CSV table of C-alpha atoms in Angstrom, one decimal:
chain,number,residue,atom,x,y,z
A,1417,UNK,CA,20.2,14.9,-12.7
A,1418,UNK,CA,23.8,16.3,-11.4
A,1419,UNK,CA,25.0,14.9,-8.6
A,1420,UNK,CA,24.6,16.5,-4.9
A,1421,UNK,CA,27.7,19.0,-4.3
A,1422,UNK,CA,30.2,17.9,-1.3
A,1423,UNK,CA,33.4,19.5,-0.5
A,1424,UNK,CA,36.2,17.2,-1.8
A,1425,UNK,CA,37.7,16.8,2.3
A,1426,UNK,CA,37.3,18.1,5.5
A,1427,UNK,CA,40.1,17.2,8.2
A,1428,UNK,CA,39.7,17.2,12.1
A,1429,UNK,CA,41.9,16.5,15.1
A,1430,UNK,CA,40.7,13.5,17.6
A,1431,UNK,CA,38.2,14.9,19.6
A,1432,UNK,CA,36.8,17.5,17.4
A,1433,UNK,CA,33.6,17.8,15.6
A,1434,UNK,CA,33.5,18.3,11.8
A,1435,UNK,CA,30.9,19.1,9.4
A,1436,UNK,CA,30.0,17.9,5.5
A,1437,UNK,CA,27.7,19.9,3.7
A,1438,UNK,CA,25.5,18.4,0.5
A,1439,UNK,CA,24.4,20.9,-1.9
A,1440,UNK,CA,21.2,20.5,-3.8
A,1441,UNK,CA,18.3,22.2,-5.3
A,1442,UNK,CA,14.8,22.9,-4.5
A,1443,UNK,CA,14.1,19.6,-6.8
A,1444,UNK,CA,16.1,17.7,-4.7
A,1445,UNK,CA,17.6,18.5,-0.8
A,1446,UNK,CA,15.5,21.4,-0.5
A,1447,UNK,CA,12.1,19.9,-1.4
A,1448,UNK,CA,12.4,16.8,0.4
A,1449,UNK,CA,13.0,15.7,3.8
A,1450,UNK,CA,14.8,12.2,2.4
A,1451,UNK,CA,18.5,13.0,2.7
A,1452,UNK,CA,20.5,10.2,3.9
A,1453,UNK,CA,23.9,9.6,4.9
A,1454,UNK,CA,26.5,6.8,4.1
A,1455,UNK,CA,29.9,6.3,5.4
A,1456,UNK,CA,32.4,3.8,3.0
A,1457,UNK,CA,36.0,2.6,4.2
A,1458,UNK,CA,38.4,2.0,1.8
A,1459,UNK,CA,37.5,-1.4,0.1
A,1460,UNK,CA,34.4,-2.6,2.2
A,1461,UNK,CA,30.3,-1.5,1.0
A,1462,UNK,CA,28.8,1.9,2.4
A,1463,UNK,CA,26.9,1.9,5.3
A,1464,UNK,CA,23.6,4.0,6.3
A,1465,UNK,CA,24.3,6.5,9.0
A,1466,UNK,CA,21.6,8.8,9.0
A,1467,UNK,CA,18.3,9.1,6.8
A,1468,UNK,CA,15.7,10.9,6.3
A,1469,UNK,CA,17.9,13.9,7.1
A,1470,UNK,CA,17.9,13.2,10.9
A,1471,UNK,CA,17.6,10.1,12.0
A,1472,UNK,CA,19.8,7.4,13.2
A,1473,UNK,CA,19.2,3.7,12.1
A,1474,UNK,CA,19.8,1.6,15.5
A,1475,UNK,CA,23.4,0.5,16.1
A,1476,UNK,CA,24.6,4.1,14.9
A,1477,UNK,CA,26.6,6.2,17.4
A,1478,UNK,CA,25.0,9.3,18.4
A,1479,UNK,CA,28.4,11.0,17.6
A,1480,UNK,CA,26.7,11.2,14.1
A,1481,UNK,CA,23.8,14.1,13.5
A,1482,UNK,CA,21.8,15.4,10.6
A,1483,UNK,CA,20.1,18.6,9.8
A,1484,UNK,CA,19.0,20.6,6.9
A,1485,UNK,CA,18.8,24.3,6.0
A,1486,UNK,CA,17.3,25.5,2.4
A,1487,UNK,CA,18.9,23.5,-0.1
A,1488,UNK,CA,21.9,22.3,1.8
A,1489,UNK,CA,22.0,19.4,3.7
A,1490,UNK,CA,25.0,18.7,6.7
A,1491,UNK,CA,26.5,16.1,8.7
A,1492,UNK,CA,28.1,16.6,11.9
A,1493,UNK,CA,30.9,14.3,13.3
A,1494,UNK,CA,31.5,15.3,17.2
A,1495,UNK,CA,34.4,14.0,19.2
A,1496,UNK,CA,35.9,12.7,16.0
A,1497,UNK,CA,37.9,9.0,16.3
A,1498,UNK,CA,40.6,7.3,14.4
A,1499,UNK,CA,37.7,4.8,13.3
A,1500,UNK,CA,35.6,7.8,12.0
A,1501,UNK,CA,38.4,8.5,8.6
A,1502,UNK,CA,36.6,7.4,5.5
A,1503,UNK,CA,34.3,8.4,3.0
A,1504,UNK,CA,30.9,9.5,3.4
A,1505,UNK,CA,28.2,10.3,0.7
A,1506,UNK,CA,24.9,11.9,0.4
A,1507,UNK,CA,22.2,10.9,-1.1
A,1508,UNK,CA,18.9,12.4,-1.8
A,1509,UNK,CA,15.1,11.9,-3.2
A,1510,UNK,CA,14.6,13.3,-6.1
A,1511,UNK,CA,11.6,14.8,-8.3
A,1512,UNK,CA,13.3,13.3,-11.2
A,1513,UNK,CA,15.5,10.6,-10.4
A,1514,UNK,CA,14.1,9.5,-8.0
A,1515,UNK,CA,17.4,8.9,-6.7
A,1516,UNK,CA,21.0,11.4,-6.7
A,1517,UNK,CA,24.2,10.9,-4.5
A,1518,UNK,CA,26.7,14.1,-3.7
A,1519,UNK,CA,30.3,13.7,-5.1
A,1520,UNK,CA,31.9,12.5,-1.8
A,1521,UNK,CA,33.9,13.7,0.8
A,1522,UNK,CA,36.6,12.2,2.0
A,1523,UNK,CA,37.4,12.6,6.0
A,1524,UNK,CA,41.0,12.5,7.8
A,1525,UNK,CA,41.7,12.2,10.9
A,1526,UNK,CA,44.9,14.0,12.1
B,569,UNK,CA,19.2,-10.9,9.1
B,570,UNK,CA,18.9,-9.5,5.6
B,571,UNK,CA,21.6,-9.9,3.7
B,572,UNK,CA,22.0,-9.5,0.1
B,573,UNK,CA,24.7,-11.4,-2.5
B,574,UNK,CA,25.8,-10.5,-5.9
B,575,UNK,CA,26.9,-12.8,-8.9
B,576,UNK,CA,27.8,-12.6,-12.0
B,577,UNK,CA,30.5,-11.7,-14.7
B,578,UNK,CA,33.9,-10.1,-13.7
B,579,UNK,CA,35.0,-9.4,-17.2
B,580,UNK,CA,32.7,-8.2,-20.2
B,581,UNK,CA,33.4,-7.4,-23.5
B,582,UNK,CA,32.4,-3.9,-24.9
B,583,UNK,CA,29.0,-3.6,-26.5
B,584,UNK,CA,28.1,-6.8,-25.0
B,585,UNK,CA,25.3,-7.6,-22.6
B,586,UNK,CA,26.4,-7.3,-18.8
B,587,UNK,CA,23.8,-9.7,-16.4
B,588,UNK,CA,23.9,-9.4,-12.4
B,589,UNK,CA,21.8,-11.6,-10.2
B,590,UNK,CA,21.3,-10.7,-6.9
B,591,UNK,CA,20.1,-13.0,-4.3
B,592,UNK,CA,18.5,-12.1,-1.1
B,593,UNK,CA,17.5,-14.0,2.2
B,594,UNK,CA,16.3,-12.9,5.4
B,595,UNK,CA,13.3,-11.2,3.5
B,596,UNK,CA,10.7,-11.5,0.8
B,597,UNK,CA,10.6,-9.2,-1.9
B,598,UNK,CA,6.9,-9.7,-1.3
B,599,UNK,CA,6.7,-7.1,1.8
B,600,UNK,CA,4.7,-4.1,1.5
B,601,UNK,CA,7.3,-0.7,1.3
B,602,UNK,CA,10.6,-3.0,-0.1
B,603,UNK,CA,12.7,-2.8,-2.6
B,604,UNK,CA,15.8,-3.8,-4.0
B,605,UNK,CA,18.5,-2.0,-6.3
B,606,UNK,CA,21.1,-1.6,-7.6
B,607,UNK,CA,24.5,1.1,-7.1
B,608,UNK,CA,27.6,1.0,-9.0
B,609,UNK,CA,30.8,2.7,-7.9
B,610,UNK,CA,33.6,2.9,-11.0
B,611,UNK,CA,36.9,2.6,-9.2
B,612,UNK,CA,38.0,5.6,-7.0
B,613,UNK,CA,35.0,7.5,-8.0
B,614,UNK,CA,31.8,8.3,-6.4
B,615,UNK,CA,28.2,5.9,-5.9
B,616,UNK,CA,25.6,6.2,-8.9
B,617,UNK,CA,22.1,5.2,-8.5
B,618,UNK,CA,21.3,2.7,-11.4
B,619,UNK,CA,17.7,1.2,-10.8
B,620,UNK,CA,15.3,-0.1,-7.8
B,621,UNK,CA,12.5,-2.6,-8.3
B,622,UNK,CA,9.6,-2.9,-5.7
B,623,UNK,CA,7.0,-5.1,-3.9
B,624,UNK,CA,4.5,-4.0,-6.2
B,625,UNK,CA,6.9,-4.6,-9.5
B,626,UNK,CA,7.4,-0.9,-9.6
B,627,UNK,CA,10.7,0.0,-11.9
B,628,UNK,CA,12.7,3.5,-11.4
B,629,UNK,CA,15.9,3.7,-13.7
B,630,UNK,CA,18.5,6.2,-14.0
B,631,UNK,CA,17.5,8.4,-16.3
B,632,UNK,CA,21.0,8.7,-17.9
B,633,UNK,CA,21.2,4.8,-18.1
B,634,UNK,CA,17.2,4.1,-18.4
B,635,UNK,CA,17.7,3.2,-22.3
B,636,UNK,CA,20.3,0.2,-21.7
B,637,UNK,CA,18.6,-1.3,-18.2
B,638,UNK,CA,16.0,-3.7,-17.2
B,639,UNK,CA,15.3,-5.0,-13.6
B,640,UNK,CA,13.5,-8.4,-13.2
B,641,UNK,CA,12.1,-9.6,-9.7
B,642,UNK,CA,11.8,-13.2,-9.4
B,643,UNK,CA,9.9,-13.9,-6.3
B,644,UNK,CA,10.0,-17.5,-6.2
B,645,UNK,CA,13.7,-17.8,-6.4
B,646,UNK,CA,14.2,-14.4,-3.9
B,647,UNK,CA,16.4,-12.7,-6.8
B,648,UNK,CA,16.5,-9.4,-8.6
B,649,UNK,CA,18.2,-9.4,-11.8
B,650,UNK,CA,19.9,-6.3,-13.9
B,651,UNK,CA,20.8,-6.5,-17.6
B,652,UNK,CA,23.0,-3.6,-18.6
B,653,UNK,CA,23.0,-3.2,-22.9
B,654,UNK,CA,26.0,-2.2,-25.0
B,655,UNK,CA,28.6,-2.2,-22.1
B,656,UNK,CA,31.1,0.6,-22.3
B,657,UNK,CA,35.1,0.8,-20.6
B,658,UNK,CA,33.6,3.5,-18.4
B,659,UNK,CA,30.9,1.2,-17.5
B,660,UNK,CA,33.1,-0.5,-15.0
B,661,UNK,CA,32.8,-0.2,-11.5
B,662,UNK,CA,31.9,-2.1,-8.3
B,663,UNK,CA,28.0,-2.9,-8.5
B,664,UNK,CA,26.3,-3.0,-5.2
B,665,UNK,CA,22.9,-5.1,-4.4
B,666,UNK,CA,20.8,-2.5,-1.8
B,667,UNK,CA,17.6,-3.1,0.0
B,668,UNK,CA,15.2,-0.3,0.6
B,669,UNK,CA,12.4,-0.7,3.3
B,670,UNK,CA,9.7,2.0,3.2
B,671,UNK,CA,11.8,5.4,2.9
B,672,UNK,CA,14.5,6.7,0.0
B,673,UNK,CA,17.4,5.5,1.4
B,674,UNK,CA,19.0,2.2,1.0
B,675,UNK,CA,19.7,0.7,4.9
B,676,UNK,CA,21.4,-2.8,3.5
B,677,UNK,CA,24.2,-3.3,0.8
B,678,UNK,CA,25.7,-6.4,-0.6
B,679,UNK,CA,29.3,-7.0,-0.5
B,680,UNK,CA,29.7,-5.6,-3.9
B,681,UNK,CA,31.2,-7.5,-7.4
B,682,UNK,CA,33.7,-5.4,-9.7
B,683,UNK,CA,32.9,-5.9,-13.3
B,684,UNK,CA,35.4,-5.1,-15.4
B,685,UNK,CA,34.8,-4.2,-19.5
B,686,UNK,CA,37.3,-4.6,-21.6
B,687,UNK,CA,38.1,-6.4,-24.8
């Protein structure tokens, strides 16, 4: 099972909204509506942001958002903060697996 | 409040045996829809799914690491256990405890514990 495709980083001014895409296949991403998001600083455990491609555990700013088109998952970071720079990973069900993460992006604020 | 607590060896020799013992409160591994796993991390690298046990004593492994794992539930003492054969050097990494409550995604992690093989 490869892992999910992510671009390496994706940069954004204060205020701004960004977006990560996830890359999968039709075994994985496209055939399943069980892609969920995690966000890791630097040292500490990652944390759920969004699963089941859209939804927001409780506690979660609404800043975050989730959607899904084909194959290709995305995450959307609006009115980006200094506290928003870190890594965030994909994950997703798989036929197979039954579990793949993406290879990471890694977000900066500027 | 769940919370989940790894232990076990920081250092391990290659080819040996590599034990982790998770221990959980705040829930029973008893409860319809959970289940706890395990993610490792090597150092500056990205997460990897390893295995998940659940309520019913269902076992998923990772297919590319099925042949060296096993994951043991022990109810009584709230713990999940993972036994790793044949430990390589590109077996280390930061292995995380998660908990997983009736969907595929994994909504509470442990603080982590960085095993280290090397002779």
């Amino acid at each position: 099972q490869s892992a999910l495709t992510q671009p390496a980083s994706v940069s954004g001014s204060p205020g701004q909204s960004i977006t990560i895409s996830c890359t999968g296949t039709r075994s994985d991403v496209g055939g399943y509506n069980f892609v969920s998001w995690y966000q890791q600083h630097p040292g500490k455990a990652p944390k759920l942001m969004i699963y089941d491609v859209s939804n927001r555990p409780s506690g979660v700013s609404n800043r975050f958002s989730g959607s899904k088109s084909g194959n290709t998952a995305s995450l959307t970071i609006s009115g980006l903060q200094a506290e928003d720079e870190a890594d965030y990973y994909c994950s997703s069900y798989t036929s197979s697996s039954p579990y793949v993460f993406g290879t990471g992006t890694k977000v900066t604020v500027l | 409040q769940i919370t989940l607590k790894e232990s076990g060896p920081t250092l391990v020799k290659p080819t040996q045996t590599l034990t982790l013992t998770c221990t959980l409160s705040g829930f029973s591994l008893s409860t319809t829809g959970v289940g706890v796993g395990w993610i490792r991390q090597p150092p500056g690298k990205a997460l990897e799914w390893v295995a998940l046990v659940y309520w019913d004593d269902d076992k998923r492994y990772s297919p590319s690491l099925k042949s060296r794992l096993t994951i043991t539930r022990d109810t009584s003492r709230n713990q999940v256990v993972l036994t790793m054969s044949n430990m390589d050097p590109v077996d280390t990494a930061t292995y995380y405890c998660v908990h997983s409550h009736g969907s595929y995604d994994f909504d509470y992690w442990g603080q982590g514990t960085l095993v280290t093989i090397s002779s």
